[in-house]
Every structure is written in structure tokens, then in C-alpha cells.
Amino acid sequence: MKQALRLAEKAKGHTSPNPMVGAVIVQNGHVVGRGYHRQAGSPHAEVIALKKAGPKTRGATIYLNLEPCCHTSKRTPPCVPAVQSSGVRRVVVAMRDPNPKVRGKGIRQLRRAGIQVDVGCMEREAQELNQVFSHWIRTGLPFVILKAAMTLDGKIATATGESQWITGELARQHVHELRSQVDAIMVGIGTVIKDNPELSVRKGLSSQRSTHARQPTRIVLDSRLRISPTSKVLRWTLEQPSILCTTAQAPKTKKALLKKAHVTVLEFPQKKGHVSLTACFQTLGKLGITNVLVEGGSELHAAILHGGFANQVQLYVAPRMLGGQNAKGVIGGQSPTHLSQAFSIDDLTVEMLGDDMVLTGKVHSV
């Protein structure tokens, strides 16, 4: 099962909106076939592994980190019939598929066909691997990661707004790797006006955009469409989509011009003059965007945290301190009056990136 999980993870960032799946076939203690789902629309892990194993599948055991699919409402055939006809004697599944179209049905079909099915081997690791897929399936909303680079005392910019670069080279490389694994990056219009980011995956640390990496969709929250048509975030829209989330406050003429430039403009209800995050995330989920990396400023971080949309934080911390009440903190808005109202972070991990560190944890849902 460890091999199946490692195989599945090789496709991280490429299978959305599908889950990551690996398959390993064992015959008489020897691996006779391996495979993993490389990207949406391509053959599934089971099919690849069965093909590689050939006639050696007779009486073998197949290890899968996710229950095999059994429905036809997708681009590829269901895997359960392929497993049944292969002659496999036993199927070991780490976790059930949370998709209502499967959710135990694949396991039941295999058992009815006389195949032994064992469920739960390394289930916790399997759940962790496909946490984004499970969250999207269960809620219809994207899995939201709040990312920020900050000083040791929690500042993301000086009082004058200077923020480049707080962290070093290894941390910035790590961010580009993270970008290549998500469906979309979200910022507010304030970040676009101030920093004019490109929001792309780059080659190393050069300013050159990578032509090989999977480029995430760029999402800008801009309630009045203040964005300049020359903003970097609106470049290469045919290769890397840009979505502007706005409201009825935005000028219709500007909406039309942006749409002509192949920019997707989505209008949402407003909440206190801003785009409704509830409506926005619901729509993004329906569009098949399973996870979003938020690289906004402190106010956007606060809105997403207080709205209950954040699932994970990824904070890059540099060994320096700014101090001062007027330096920008990582979370804006009003501070709670009691410590009991603080956001709790679970399963916190720490990784050193040169002199910097990255803190990753799950936002505790109250």
C-alpha cells in the first residue's frame, strides 16, 4: 500500500478534479504490475497496472489507495469491470471513495463477484493524500490554503508596504512548487494594484514563466473592476485563465472589454461593498476548481478566516523582526476580545528552507 500511495502522489497537481490513485499488483510476493492516474481524462491506475501485469493477474492481489470507480458519468470507463474480468483474487483498498456515485458501490460489486475485498489499510495516509478531493466532493467548495510570507513577529510588509523579499530563495522556490499543485491562485485587487503580480509558476527564481509547469487559474476579487487592462495577471489568458470576480458596481463597458480579451468576468452579490465570498467559492466549486491558494493581503486573509472558508495555512517565516503597530500583520480586521476566539491550527508541521521555515497546518473548524 505504501507503494500505491507513493505512485498516486507522483501525479499531485495534475489529476484535478479527479483524485490521485495508485495501483500495485502482487503475485506470490512479487510486484507484477504498477500504475497511477496521471491526469484527468487519462487511463486510471487500475487499468494501467492490470495491462502491465497481463496474465499474471490471475489469483493476484491488487492494492489501491482508493476504492475503484463503478460509474460511467466520466471520460474514462469504470474500473470495477476491468478488475472483475482480470482474475484478481483479492483487492486491498485504503479508503472508500467519498463520491456519492461510488461510495461503497465499487466494493460491493467486487464482493458480489466473489472477490475478497479488504478496506482500511493505511486509511489515514490515504485520506490525507486526497483531502482536497474529499473536501470538494463533500462540500462542493474548493479546499482553501492561506499562504503568506512573514517575519518572525507576524508582519507581511513594512509600514510603507514594502514586502519583497521577506523570505529567501529556497522559500520562494517552494512557493512556485506549491503553485504548480493547485487549481487556482486568488488575490484581491489591492494586491494587483500594489504589486502587479503575474501569479504564474516560474522557472526556478527567474522572471521567466515556465512553459512546462501546470499553470493555475488566476482569480482576482475586484468588486468595481478597478484592474488595469495591462496588469500582468491578465497576460496569456488563452494559456493560463484569468477570472475576475466582481459585482453590479462594475462598469458594464469595462466588463465587455475584458471579456473580449478572453478574461472570464463573473458577477456576484456584494457584501459590505465586497464580492460575496460564499457565492464566489460556491461558483468556483461548480466550475471544477477543487483547491485555491490565497496569496492576498491581510484583509482578504481575515475575510476568508472569519467566513470559515480556510482549510489550511502555509506560512513562510523569515528569521527577522519588524515590530511596530503600523507594520502589516498577516491577518487584518479587528482582533477578537478573548483568546478563546483565536483560530486554532491542528496537525502543525515545520520544515526548514535554508534560513527560513514553512509552517503548515489545518485550520480547526469550530
Coordinates of C-alpha atoms in Angstrom, one line a residue:
M1 CA 0.0 0.0 0.0
K2 CA 2.9 2.3 0.6
Q3 CA 4.0 1.9 -3.0
A4 CA 0.4 2.6 -4.2
L5 CA 0.4 5.8 -2.1
R6 CA 3.8 6.9 -3.5
L7 CA 2.7 6.2 -7.0
A8 CA -0.5 8.2 -6.6
E9 CA 1.4 11.2 -5.2
K10 CA 3.5 11.4 -8.3
A11 CA 0.6 13.0 -10.1
K12 CA 0.0 15.7 -7.4
G13 CA -1.4 18.8 -9.1
H14 CA -2.3 17.0 -12.4
T15 CA -5.4 14.9 -11.7
S16 CA -7.9 17.6 -10.6
P17 CA -10.9 17.3 -10.5
N18 CA -10.1 13.6 -10.1
P19 CA -8.4 12.1 -7.1
M20 CA -4.9 10.7 -7.0
V21 CA -4.8 7.0 -7.3
G22 CA -2.0 4.4 -7.4
A23 CA -2.3 0.6 -8.0
V24 CA 0.2 -2.2 -7.3
I25 CA -0.5 -5.8 -8.2
V26 CA 1.3 -8.6 -6.3
Q27 CA 1.5 -12.3 -7.3
N28 CA 3.2 -14.8 -5.0
G29 CA 5.0 -12.0 -3.1
H30 CA 6.3 -10.3 -6.3
V31 CA 5.1 -7.0 -7.8
V32 CA 3.9 -7.8 -11.3
G33 CA 2.2 -4.5 -12.2
R34 CA 2.1 -0.9 -11.2
G35 CA 0.3 2.2 -12.4
Y36 CA -1.1 5.6 -11.4
H37 CA -3.6 8.0 -12.7
R38 CA -1.5 10.7 -14.4
Q39 CA -4.2 13.3 -15.3
A40 CA -7.9 13.8 -15.7
G41 CA -9.1 12.0 -18.9
S42 CA -6.2 9.6 -19.0
P43 CA -6.4 5.9 -18.1
H44 CA -7.0 5.1 -14.4
A45 CA -4.3 3.4 -12.2
E46 CA -6.1 0.0 -12.1
V47 CA -6.3 -0.2 -15.9
I48 CA -2.6 0.6 -16.3
A49 CA -1.4 -1.8 -13.6
L50 CA -3.6 -4.6 -15.0
K51 CA -2.3 -4.1 -18.5
K52 CA 1.3 -4.2 -17.3
A53 CA 0.6 -7.4 -15.3
G54 CA -1.1 -9.2 -18.2
P55 CA -1.9 -12.9 -17.4
K56 CA -0.1 -12.6 -14.1
T57 CA -3.2 -11.0 -12.6
R58 CA -4.8 -14.5 -12.2
G59 CA -5.1 -15.1 -8.5
A60 CA -3.2 -11.9 -7.6
T61 CA -3.8 -9.2 -5.1
I62 CA -4.2 -5.5 -6.2
Y63 CA -3.5 -2.7 -3.7
L64 CA -5.4 0.6 -4.2
N65 CA -5.3 3.8 -2.2
L66 CA -8.9 4.5 -3.3
E67 CA -11.9 2.3 -4.0
P68 CA -12.2 1.6 -7.7
C69 CA -14.9 3.5 -9.6
C70 CA -18.0 1.9 -10.9
H71 CA -20.0 4.8 -12.6
T72 CA -20.0 5.9 -16.3
S73 CA -20.6 9.6 -15.9
K74 CA -16.9 10.5 -16.8
R75 CA -14.5 10.4 -19.7
T76 CA -13.0 7.0 -18.9
P77 CA -14.7 3.6 -18.4
P78 CA -15.4 2.3 -14.9
C79 CA -12.6 0.2 -13.3
V80 CA -14.6 -2.4 -11.4
P81 CA -15.5 -4.4 -14.6
A82 CA -11.8 -4.4 -15.6
V83 CA -10.8 -5.7 -12.1
Q84 CA -13.5 -8.4 -12.2
S85 CA -12.5 -9.7 -15.6
S86 CA -8.8 -9.7 -14.8
G87 CA -8.9 -12.8 -12.5
V88 CA -7.6 -10.9 -9.4
R89 CA -8.4 -12.8 -6.3
R90 CA -8.1 -10.1 -3.7
V91 CA -8.4 -6.3 -3.6
V92 CA -7.0 -4.2 -0.8
V93 CA -8.4 -0.7 -0.6
A94 CA -7.1 2.0 1.7
M95 CA -10.3 4.2 1.7
R96 CA -13.8 4.3 0.3
D97 CA -14.4 6.8 -2.5
P98 CA -16.4 9.8 -1.0
N99 CA -18.1 10.4 -4.3
P100 CA -21.8 9.5 -3.9
K101 CA -21.7 7.9 -7.4
V102 CA -19.3 5.3 -5.9
R103 CA -19.1 5.4 -2.0
G104 CA -19.0 1.6 -1.4
K105 CA -20.7 0.5 -4.6
G106 CA -17.5 -0.5 -6.2
I107 CA -16.5 -2.6 -3.2
R108 CA -20.0 -4.3 -3.1
Q109 CA -19.8 -5.1 -6.8
L110 CA -16.4 -6.8 -6.4
R111 CA -17.6 -8.8 -3.4
R112 CA -20.7 -9.9 -5.2
A113 CA -18.3 -11.2 -8.0
G114 CA -16.6 -13.4 -5.4
I115 CA -13.5 -11.2 -5.0
Q116 CA -12.1 -10.7 -1.5
V117 CA -12.0 -7.0 -0.6
D118 CA -10.3 -5.6 2.5
V119 CA -10.7 -2.0 3.4
G120 CA -8.8 0.3 5.7
C121 CA -5.1 -0.4 5.2
M122 CA -3.3 2.9 5.7
E123 CA -6.6 4.7 5.6
R124 CA -5.3 7.8 7.4
E125 CA -2.5 8.3 4.9
A126 CA -4.9 7.8 2.0
Q127 CA -7.4 10.4 3.5
E128 CA -4.5 12.9 3.9
L129 CA -3.3 12.4 0.3
N130 CA -6.8 13.1 -1.2
Q131 CA -8.0 15.6 1.3
V132 CA -8.6 18.2 -1.4
F133 CA -10.8 15.8 -3.5
S134 CA -12.7 14.6 -0.4
H135 CA -13.4 18.2 0.7
W136 CA -14.6 19.3 -2.7
I137 CA -16.8 16.2 -3.1
R138 CA -18.3 16.6 0.4
T139 CA -19.0 20.3 0.4
G140 CA -18.9 21.4 -3.2
L141 CA -16.4 24.1 -2.2
P142 CA -12.7 24.3 -3.0
F143 CA -10.1 23.4 -0.4
V144 CA -8.6 26.8 0.6
I145 CA -5.0 27.3 1.5
L146 CA -3.9 30.7 3.0
K147 CA -0.3 31.4 2.1
A148 CA 1.8 34.2 3.4
A149 CA 5.5 35.2 3.8
M150 CA 6.1 36.9 7.1
T151 CA 8.6 37.9 9.7
L152 CA 9.1 36.1 12.9
D153 CA 6.7 38.6 14.6
G154 CA 4.0 38.0 12.0
K155 CA 4.5 41.0 9.7
I156 CA 3.9 40.7 5.9
A157 CA 5.0 44.2 5.0
T158 CA 6.6 47.4 6.4
A159 CA 4.5 50.4 7.3
T160 CA 5.2 51.7 3.7
G161 CA 4.1 48.5 2.1
E162 CA 7.5 47.0 1.3
S163 CA 7.3 43.2 1.2
Q164 CA 9.8 41.9 -1.4
W165 CA 11.5 39.9 -0.4
I166 CA 10.8 38.8 3.2
T167 CA 11.9 35.2 2.7
G168 CA 14.9 33.8 0.8
E169 CA 15.4 31.8 -2.4
L170 CA 14.5 28.3 -1.2
A171 CA 11.2 29.5 0.3
R172 CA 10.3 31.3 -2.9
Q173 CA 11.1 28.1 -4.9
H174 CA 8.9 26.2 -2.5
V175 CA 6.0 28.6 -3.3
H176 CA 6.3 28.0 -7.0
E177 CA 6.2 24.3 -6.4
L178 CA 3.0 24.8 -4.3
R179 CA 1.5 27.0 -7.1
S180 CA 2.1 24.2 -9.6
Q181 CA 0.0 21.8 -7.4
V182 CA -3.2 24.0 -7.1
D183 CA -6.1 24.7 -9.4
A184 CA -6.2 28.4 -8.8
I185 CA -4.5 31.3 -7.0
M186 CA -6.7 34.1 -5.5
V187 CA -5.7 37.7 -4.7
G188 CA -7.6 40.9 -4.0
I189 CA -7.5 43.9 -6.3
G190 CA -5.4 45.7 -3.7
T191 CA -2.6 43.2 -4.2
V192 CA -2.8 43.6 -8.0
I193 CA -2.7 47.4 -7.9
K194 CA 0.2 47.4 -5.4
D195 CA 2.4 44.5 -6.5
N196 CA 1.2 43.8 -10.1
P197 CA 1.9 40.1 -9.7
E198 CA 1.9 37.6 -12.6
L199 CA 0.6 34.7 -10.4
S200 CA 2.3 32.1 -12.5
V201 CA 4.7 29.2 -12.0
R202 CA 8.2 30.3 -12.9
K203 CA 11.4 28.6 -13.9
G204 CA 13.4 28.5 -10.7
L205 CA 13.6 32.1 -9.4
S206 CA 13.9 33.7 -12.8
S207 CA 11.2 36.1 -14.0
Q208 CA 10.6 33.7 -16.9
R209 CA 7.3 31.9 -16.8
S210 CA 7.6 28.1 -17.1
T211 CA 6.1 26.6 -20.3
H212 CA 6.2 23.1 -18.8
A213 CA 4.6 23.5 -15.4
R214 CA 0.9 23.3 -14.9
Q215 CA -0.2 26.9 -14.6
P216 CA -3.1 27.7 -12.1
T217 CA -6.1 29.7 -12.9
R218 CA -5.7 33.3 -11.6
I219 CA -8.6 34.7 -9.6
V220 CA -8.9 38.4 -8.7
L221 CA -11.6 39.8 -6.3
D222 CA -12.4 43.2 -7.8
S223 CA -15.9 44.5 -6.8
R224 CA -15.7 47.6 -9.1
L225 CA -13.3 46.3 -11.8
R226 CA -10.5 48.7 -11.0
I227 CA -8.0 46.4 -12.6
S228 CA -5.8 47.9 -15.3
P229 CA -6.0 46.1 -18.7
T230 CA -2.2 46.0 -18.7
S231 CA -1.9 44.1 -15.4
K232 CA 0.4 41.1 -15.6
V233 CA -2.4 38.9 -14.2
L234 CA -4.3 39.4 -17.5
R235 CA -1.4 38.1 -19.7
W236 CA -1.5 34.8 -21.6
T237 CA -5.2 34.3 -20.8
L238 CA -5.6 31.7 -23.5
E239 CA -2.9 29.5 -21.8
Q240 CA -3.5 30.5 -18.2
P241 CA -7.1 31.5 -17.5
S242 CA -7.9 34.7 -15.5
I243 CA -11.2 35.1 -13.6
L244 CA -12.3 38.5 -12.3
C245 CA -14.9 38.2 -9.6
T246 CA -16.9 41.4 -9.5
T247 CA -20.3 42.9 -8.6
A248 CA -23.0 45.0 -10.1
Q249 CA -20.9 48.1 -9.1
A250 CA -18.5 47.4 -12.0
P251 CA -18.9 49.4 -15.3
K252 CA -20.6 47.3 -18.0
T253 CA -18.3 48.8 -20.7
K254 CA -15.3 47.5 -18.8
K255 CA -16.8 44.1 -18.4
A256 CA -17.4 43.8 -22.1
L257 CA -13.8 44.9 -22.9
L258 CA -12.3 42.4 -20.5
K259 CA -14.4 39.6 -21.9
K260 CA -13.2 40.5 -25.4
A261 CA -9.7 40.0 -24.1
H262 CA -10.6 36.4 -23.1
V263 CA -10.9 37.2 -19.4
T264 CA -13.7 35.5 -17.6
V265 CA -15.8 38.0 -15.6
L266 CA -18.1 36.6 -13.0
E267 CA -20.6 38.9 -11.3
F268 CA -21.6 38.1 -7.7
P269 CA -23.8 39.6 -5.0
Q270 CA -21.9 42.1 -2.8
K271 CA -21.5 42.0 1.0
K272 CA -20.5 45.3 2.6
G273 CA -19.2 46.6 -0.8
H274 CA -17.1 43.4 -1.5
V275 CA -17.7 40.3 -3.5
S276 CA -19.6 37.7 -1.6
L277 CA -17.1 35.0 -0.7
T278 CA -19.9 32.5 -0.1
A279 CA -21.3 32.9 -3.6
C280 CA -17.8 33.1 -5.1
F281 CA -16.5 29.8 -3.6
Q282 CA -19.7 28.0 -4.4
T283 CA -19.4 29.0 -8.1
L284 CA -15.7 28.1 -8.2
G285 CA -16.5 24.7 -6.8
K286 CA -19.2 24.2 -9.5
L287 CA -16.6 25.1 -12.1
G288 CA -14.5 22.2 -11.0
I289 CA -11.9 24.2 -9.1
T290 CA -11.1 21.9 -6.2
N291 CA -8.5 23.9 -4.4
V292 CA -7.5 27.6 -4.2
L293 CA -4.2 29.1 -2.9
V294 CA -4.9 32.5 -1.4
E295 CA -2.0 34.9 -1.7
G296 CA -3.8 38.1 -0.7
G297 CA -3.2 40.7 1.8
S298 CA -4.1 40.8 5.5
E299 CA -7.7 41.9 4.9
L300 CA -8.5 39.1 2.4
H301 CA -6.9 36.6 4.9
A302 CA -9.2 37.9 7.6
A303 CA -12.3 37.8 5.5
I304 CA -11.6 34.2 4.5
L305 CA -10.8 33.1 8.0
H306 CA -13.8 34.8 9.6
G307 CA -16.0 33.4 6.8
G308 CA -15.0 29.9 7.7
F309 CA -13.5 29.2 4.2
A310 CA -9.9 28.5 5.2
N311 CA -8.9 24.8 5.4
Q312 CA -5.1 25.1 5.7
V313 CA -2.4 27.7 6.3
Q314 CA 1.0 27.7 4.8
L315 CA 3.2 30.4 6.4
Y316 CA 6.8 31.1 5.3
V317 CA 8.6 32.6 8.2
A318 CA 11.9 34.5 7.9
P319 CA 14.3 34.9 10.9
R320 CA 13.8 38.7 11.1
M321 CA 11.5 41.0 13.0
L322 CA 9.9 44.3 12.0
G323 CA 7.9 45.4 15.1
G324 CA 5.7 48.4 15.2
Q325 CA 1.9 48.8 15.3
N326 CA 1.8 50.2 11.8
A327 CA 3.6 47.3 10.0
K328 CA 1.1 45.0 8.2
G329 CA 0.2 41.8 10.1
V330 CA -0.7 38.5 8.4
I331 CA -4.3 38.8 9.4
G332 CA -6.2 42.1 9.2
G333 CA -9.5 43.2 10.5
Q334 CA -10.4 43.5 14.2
S335 CA -8.7 41.4 16.8
P336 CA -11.0 39.3 19.0
T337 CA -11.5 40.4 22.6
H338 CA -10.8 36.9 24.1
L339 CA -8.1 34.3 23.5
S340 CA -10.8 31.7 23.3
Q341 CA -11.9 33.3 20.0
A342 CA -8.5 32.7 18.3
F343 CA -8.2 30.4 15.3
S344 CA -6.7 27.1 16.3
I345 CA -4.3 25.3 13.9
D346 CA -4.1 21.5 14.0
D347 CA -1.5 19.0 12.7
L348 CA 1.2 21.7 12.5
T349 CA 4.4 20.7 10.7
V350 CA 7.6 22.7 10.4
E351 CA 10.1 22.4 7.6
M352 CA 13.4 24.4 7.3
L353 CA 14.1 26.0 3.9
G354 CA 17.5 27.4 4.3
D355 CA 17.3 30.1 7.0
D356 CA 13.5 30.3 6.6
M357 CA 10.9 27.8 7.8
V358 CA 7.5 26.9 6.4
L359 CA 4.7 26.2 8.9
T360 CA 1.8 24.1 7.6
G361 CA -1.4 23.3 9.5
K362 CA -5.1 22.7 9.2
V363 CA -7.5 25.5 10.4
H364 CA -9.6 24.0 13.1
S365 CA -13.3 24.2 12.3
V366 CA -15.3 25.3 15.3

